[in-house]
Coordinates of C-alpha atoms in Angstrom, one line a residue:
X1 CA 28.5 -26.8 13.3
X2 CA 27.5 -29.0 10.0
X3 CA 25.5 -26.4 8.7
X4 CA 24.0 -28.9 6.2
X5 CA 23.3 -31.5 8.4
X6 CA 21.6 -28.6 10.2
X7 CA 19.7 -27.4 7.1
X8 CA 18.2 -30.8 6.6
X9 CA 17.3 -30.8 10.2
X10 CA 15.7 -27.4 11.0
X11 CA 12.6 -25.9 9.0
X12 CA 13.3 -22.5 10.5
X13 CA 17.0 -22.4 9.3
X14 CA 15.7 -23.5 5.3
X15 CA 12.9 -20.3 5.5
X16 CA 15.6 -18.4 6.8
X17 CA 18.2 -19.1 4.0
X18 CA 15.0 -18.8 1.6
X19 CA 13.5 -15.6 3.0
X20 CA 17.2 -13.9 2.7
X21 CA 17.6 -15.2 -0.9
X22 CA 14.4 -14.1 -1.8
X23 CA 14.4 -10.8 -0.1
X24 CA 18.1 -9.6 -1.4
X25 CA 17.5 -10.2 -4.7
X26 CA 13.9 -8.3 -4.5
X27 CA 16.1 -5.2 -2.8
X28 CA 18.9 -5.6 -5.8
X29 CA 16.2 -4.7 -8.1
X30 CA 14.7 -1.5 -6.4
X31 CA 18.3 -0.6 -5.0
X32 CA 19.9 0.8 -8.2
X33 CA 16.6 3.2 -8.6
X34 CA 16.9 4.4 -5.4
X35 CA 20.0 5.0 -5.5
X36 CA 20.5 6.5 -9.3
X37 CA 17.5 8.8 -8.0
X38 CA 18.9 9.9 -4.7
X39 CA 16.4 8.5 -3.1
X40 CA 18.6 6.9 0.0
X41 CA 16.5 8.6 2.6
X42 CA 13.6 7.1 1.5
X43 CA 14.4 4.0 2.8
X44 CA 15.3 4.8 6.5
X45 CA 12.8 7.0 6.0
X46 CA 10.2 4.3 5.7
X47 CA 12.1 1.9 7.6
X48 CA 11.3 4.2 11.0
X49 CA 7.8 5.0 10.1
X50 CA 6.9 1.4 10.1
X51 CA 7.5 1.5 14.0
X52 CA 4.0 3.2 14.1
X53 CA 2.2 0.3 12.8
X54 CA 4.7 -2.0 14.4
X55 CA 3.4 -0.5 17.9
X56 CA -0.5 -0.6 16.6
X57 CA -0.1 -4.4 15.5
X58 CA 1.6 -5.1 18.8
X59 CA -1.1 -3.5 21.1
X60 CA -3.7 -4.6 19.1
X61 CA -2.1 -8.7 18.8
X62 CA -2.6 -8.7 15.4
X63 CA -0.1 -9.9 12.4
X64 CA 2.3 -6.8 12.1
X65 CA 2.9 -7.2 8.4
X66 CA -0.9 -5.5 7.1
X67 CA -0.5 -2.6 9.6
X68 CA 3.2 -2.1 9.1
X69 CA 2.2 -1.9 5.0
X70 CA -0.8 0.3 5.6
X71 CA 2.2 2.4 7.5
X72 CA 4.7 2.4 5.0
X73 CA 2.7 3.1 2.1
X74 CA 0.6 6.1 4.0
X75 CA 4.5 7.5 4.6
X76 CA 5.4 7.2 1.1
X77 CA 2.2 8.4 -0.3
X78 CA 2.6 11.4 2.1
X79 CA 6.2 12.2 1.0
X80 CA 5.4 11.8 -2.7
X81 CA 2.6 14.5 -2.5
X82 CA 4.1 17.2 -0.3
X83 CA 7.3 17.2 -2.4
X84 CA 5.7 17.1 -5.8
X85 CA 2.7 19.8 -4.6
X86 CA 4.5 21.6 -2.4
X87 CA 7.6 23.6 -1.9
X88 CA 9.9 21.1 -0.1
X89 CA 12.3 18.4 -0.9
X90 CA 11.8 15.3 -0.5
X91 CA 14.3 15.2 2.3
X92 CA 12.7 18.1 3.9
X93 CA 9.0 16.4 3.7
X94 CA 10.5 13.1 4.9
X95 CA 12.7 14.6 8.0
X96 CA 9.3 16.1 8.5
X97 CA 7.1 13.8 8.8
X98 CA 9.9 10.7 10.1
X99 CA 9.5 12.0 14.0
X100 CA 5.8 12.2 13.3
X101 CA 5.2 8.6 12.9
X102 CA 7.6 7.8 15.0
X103 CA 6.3 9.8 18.2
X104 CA 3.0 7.9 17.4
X105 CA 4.1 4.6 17.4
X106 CA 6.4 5.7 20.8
X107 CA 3.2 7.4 22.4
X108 CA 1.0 3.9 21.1
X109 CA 3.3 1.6 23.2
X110 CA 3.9 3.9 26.0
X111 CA -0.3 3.0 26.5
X112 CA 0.4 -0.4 26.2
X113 CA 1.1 -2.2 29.6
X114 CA 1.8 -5.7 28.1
X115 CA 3.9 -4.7 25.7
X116 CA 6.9 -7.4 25.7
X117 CA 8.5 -7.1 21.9
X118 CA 12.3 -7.2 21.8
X119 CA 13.5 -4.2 20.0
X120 CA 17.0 -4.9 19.0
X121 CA 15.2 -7.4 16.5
X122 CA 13.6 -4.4 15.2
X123 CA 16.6 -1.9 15.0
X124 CA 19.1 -4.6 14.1
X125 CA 16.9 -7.3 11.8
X126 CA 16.8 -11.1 12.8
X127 CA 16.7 -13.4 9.9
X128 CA 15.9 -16.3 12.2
X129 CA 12.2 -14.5 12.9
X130 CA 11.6 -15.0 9.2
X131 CA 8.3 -17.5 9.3
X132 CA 6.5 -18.7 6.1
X133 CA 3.9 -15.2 6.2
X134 CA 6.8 -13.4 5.6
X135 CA 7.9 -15.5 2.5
X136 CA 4.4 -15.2 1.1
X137 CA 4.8 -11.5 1.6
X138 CA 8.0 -10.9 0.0
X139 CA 7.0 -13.4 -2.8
X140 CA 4.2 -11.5 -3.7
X141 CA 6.2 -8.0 -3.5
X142 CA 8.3 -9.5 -5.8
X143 CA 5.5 -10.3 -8.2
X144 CA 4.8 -7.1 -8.4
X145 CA 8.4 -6.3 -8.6
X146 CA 8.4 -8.2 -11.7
X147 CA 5.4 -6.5 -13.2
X148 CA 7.0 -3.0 -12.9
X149 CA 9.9 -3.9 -14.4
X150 CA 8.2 -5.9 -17.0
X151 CA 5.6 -3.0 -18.1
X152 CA 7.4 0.0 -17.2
X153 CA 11.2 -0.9 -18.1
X154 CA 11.5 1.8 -20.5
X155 CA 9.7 4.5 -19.2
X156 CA 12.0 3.8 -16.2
X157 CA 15.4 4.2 -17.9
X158 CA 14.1 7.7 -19.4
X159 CA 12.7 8.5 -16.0
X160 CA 16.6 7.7 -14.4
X161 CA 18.6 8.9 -17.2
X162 CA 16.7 12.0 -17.5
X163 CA 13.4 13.2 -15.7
X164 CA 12.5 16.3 -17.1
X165 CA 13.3 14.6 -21.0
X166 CA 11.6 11.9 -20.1
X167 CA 8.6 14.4 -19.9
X168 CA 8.9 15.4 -23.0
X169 CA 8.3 11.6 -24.4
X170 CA 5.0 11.5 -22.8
X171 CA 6.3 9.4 -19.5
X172 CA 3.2 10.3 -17.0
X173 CA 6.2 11.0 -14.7
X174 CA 4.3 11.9 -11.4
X175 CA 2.9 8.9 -11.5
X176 CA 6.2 7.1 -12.2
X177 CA 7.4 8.2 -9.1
X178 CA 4.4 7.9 -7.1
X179 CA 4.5 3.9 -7.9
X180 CA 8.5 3.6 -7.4
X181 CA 8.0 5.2 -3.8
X182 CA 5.2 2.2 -3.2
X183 CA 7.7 0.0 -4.7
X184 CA 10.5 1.3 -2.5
X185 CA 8.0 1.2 0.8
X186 CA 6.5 -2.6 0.2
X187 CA 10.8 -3.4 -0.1
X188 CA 11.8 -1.9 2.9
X189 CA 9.0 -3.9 4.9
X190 CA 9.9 -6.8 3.2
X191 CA 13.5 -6.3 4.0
X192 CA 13.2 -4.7 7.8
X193 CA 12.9 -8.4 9.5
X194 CA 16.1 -8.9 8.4
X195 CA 18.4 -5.8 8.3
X196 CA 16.5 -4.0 10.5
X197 CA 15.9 -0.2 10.2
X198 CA 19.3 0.6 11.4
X199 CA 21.2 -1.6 9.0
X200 CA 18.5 -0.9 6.4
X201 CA 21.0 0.7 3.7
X202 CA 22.6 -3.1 3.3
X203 CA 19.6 -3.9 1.4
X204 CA 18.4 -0.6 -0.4
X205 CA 21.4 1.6 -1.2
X206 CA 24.4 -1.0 -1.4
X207 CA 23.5 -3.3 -4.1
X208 CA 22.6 -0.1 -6.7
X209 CA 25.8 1.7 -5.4
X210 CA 28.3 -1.3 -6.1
X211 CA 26.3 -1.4 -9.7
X212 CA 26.8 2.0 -10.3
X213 CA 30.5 1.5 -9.7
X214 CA 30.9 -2.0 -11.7
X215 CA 28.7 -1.4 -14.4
X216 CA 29.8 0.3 -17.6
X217 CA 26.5 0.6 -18.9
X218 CA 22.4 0.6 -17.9
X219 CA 22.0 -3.1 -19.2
X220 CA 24.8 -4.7 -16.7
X221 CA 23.4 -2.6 -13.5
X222 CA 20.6 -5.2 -12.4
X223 CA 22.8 -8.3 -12.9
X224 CA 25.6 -6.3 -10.7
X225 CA 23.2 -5.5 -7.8
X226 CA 21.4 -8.8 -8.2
X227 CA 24.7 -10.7 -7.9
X228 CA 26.2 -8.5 -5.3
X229 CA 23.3 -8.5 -2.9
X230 CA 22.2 -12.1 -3.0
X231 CA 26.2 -13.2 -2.8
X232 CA 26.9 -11.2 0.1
X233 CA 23.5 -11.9 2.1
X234 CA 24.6 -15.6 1.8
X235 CA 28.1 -15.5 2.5
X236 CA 27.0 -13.5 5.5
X237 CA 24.6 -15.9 6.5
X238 CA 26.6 -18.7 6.6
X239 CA 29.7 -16.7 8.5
X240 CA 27.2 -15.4 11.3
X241 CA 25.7 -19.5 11.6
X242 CA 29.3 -20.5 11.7
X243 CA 30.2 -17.9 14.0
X244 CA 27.4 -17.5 16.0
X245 CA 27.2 -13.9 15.0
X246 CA 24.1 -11.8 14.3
X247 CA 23.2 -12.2 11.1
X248 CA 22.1 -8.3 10.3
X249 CA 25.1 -7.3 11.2
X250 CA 27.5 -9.8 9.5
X251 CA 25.6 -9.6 6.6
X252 CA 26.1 -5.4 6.6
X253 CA 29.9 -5.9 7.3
X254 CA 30.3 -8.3 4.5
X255 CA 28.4 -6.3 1.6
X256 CA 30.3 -3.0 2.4
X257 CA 33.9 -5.1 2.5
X258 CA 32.7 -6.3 -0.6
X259 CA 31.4 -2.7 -1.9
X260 CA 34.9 -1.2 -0.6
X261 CA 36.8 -3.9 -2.7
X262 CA 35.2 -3.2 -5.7
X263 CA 35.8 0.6 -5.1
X264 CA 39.4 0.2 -5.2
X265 CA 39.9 -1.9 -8.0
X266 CA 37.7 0.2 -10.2
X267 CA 39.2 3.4 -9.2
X268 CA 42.4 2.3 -10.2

């Protein structure tokens, strides 16, 4: 198929192609904190407690993206307190309170008699279902992207070089990593639609793991993940239109072939 011709034809493939763009470069920039913070369960962690909202949106036949948010950043908000107040790890809290939310949204739809939502476009992402409330959601996550980055740039290389010194240069650190877990939970809705939760690490661990393997310093790793994410969600794209593939999936196999490459060649 002309996939240009096609392009010129087709809304829905043009806000598909500009809702991946959009949301792999938004992921490139939160990807390399959560993965220089070891935060990778994070992600799927939030990724499955959206299905709570998901179900509430769906029983109530209302937009899914406000509930799903209200979700994700309740999760994150949750995690971030009972590992900084209490005595577990943030893996603990989060395997904690992941079947939680997940056992309401199950016990939400298993009320519902008219639920009809396809699942595998939640477990497995469909970029196709991106519509134009989903690009004025990711463009305004991004906004505020921009704004963390732009106020709190140094305070975050401290804070991921070195949390406890970065203490001792007055970095308010609890709330540091109170904001980067909102961050991280307004990403991972922005990106589920399209990787899913299953395929969610395409997206959130990845880009920041192929920078932390290219990049010889702490100014190259944004332009690393940047490049590597967007590249790879595109060529993706276009092999799973050409293909008639799924593009979650393709997508996924093409950033970790990429990823293992770039493995290799630096480890030689």
């Amino acid at each position: 198929m002309n996939m240009l011709a096609d392009l010129v034809k087709y809304e829905f493939l043009r806000t598909a192609i500009l809702g991946t763009t959009l949301v792999s470069v938004l992921s490139a920039f939160v990807s390399p904190i959560v993965v220089y913070r070891k935060m990778e369960f994070i992600g799927d962690g939030v990724a499955h407690a959206t299905f709570a909202g998901l179900a509430v949106a769906s029983i109530l036949s209302l937009s899914p993206i406000p509930l799903v948010t209200v979700t994700s950043v309740v999760f994150a908000a949750f995690v971030w307190y009972f590992s900084k107040k209490g005595k577990f790890s943030e893996s603990s809290t989060i395997g904690t309170l992941l079947p939680v939310f997940m056992a309401l949204g199950v016990i939400t739809l298993s009320k519902s008699k008219s639920y009809t939502t396809d699942l595998s476009s939640f477990l497995f992402g469909n970029v196709l279902l991106i519509n134009k409330s989903d690009i004025v959601f990711a463009f305004i996550v991004f906004s505020l992207t921009l704004i963390f980055y732009l106020f709190l740039w140094k305070d975050l290389i401290y804070y991921l070089a070195d949390e406890k010194a970065s203490q001792f240069y007055g970095i308010n650190v609890n709330l540091l990593s109170l904001l980067i877990m909102i961050l991280v939970s307004l990403t991972v809705v922005t990106t589920v639609k399209i990787s899913g939760i299953i395929l969610m690490g395409t997206y959130i661990v990845m880009p920041g793991v192929f920078a932390k393997t290219v990049s010889k310093n702490l100014r190259e790793i944004l332009p690393s993940s940047i490049l590597f994410s967007t590249i790879n969600s595109l060529v993706g794209f276009i092999l799973a239109y050409h293909f008639d593939l799924p593009p979650g999936p393709t997508i996924a196999l093409t950033s970790f072939a990429s990823l293992a490459v770039a493995i290799l060649i630096c480890r030689r």
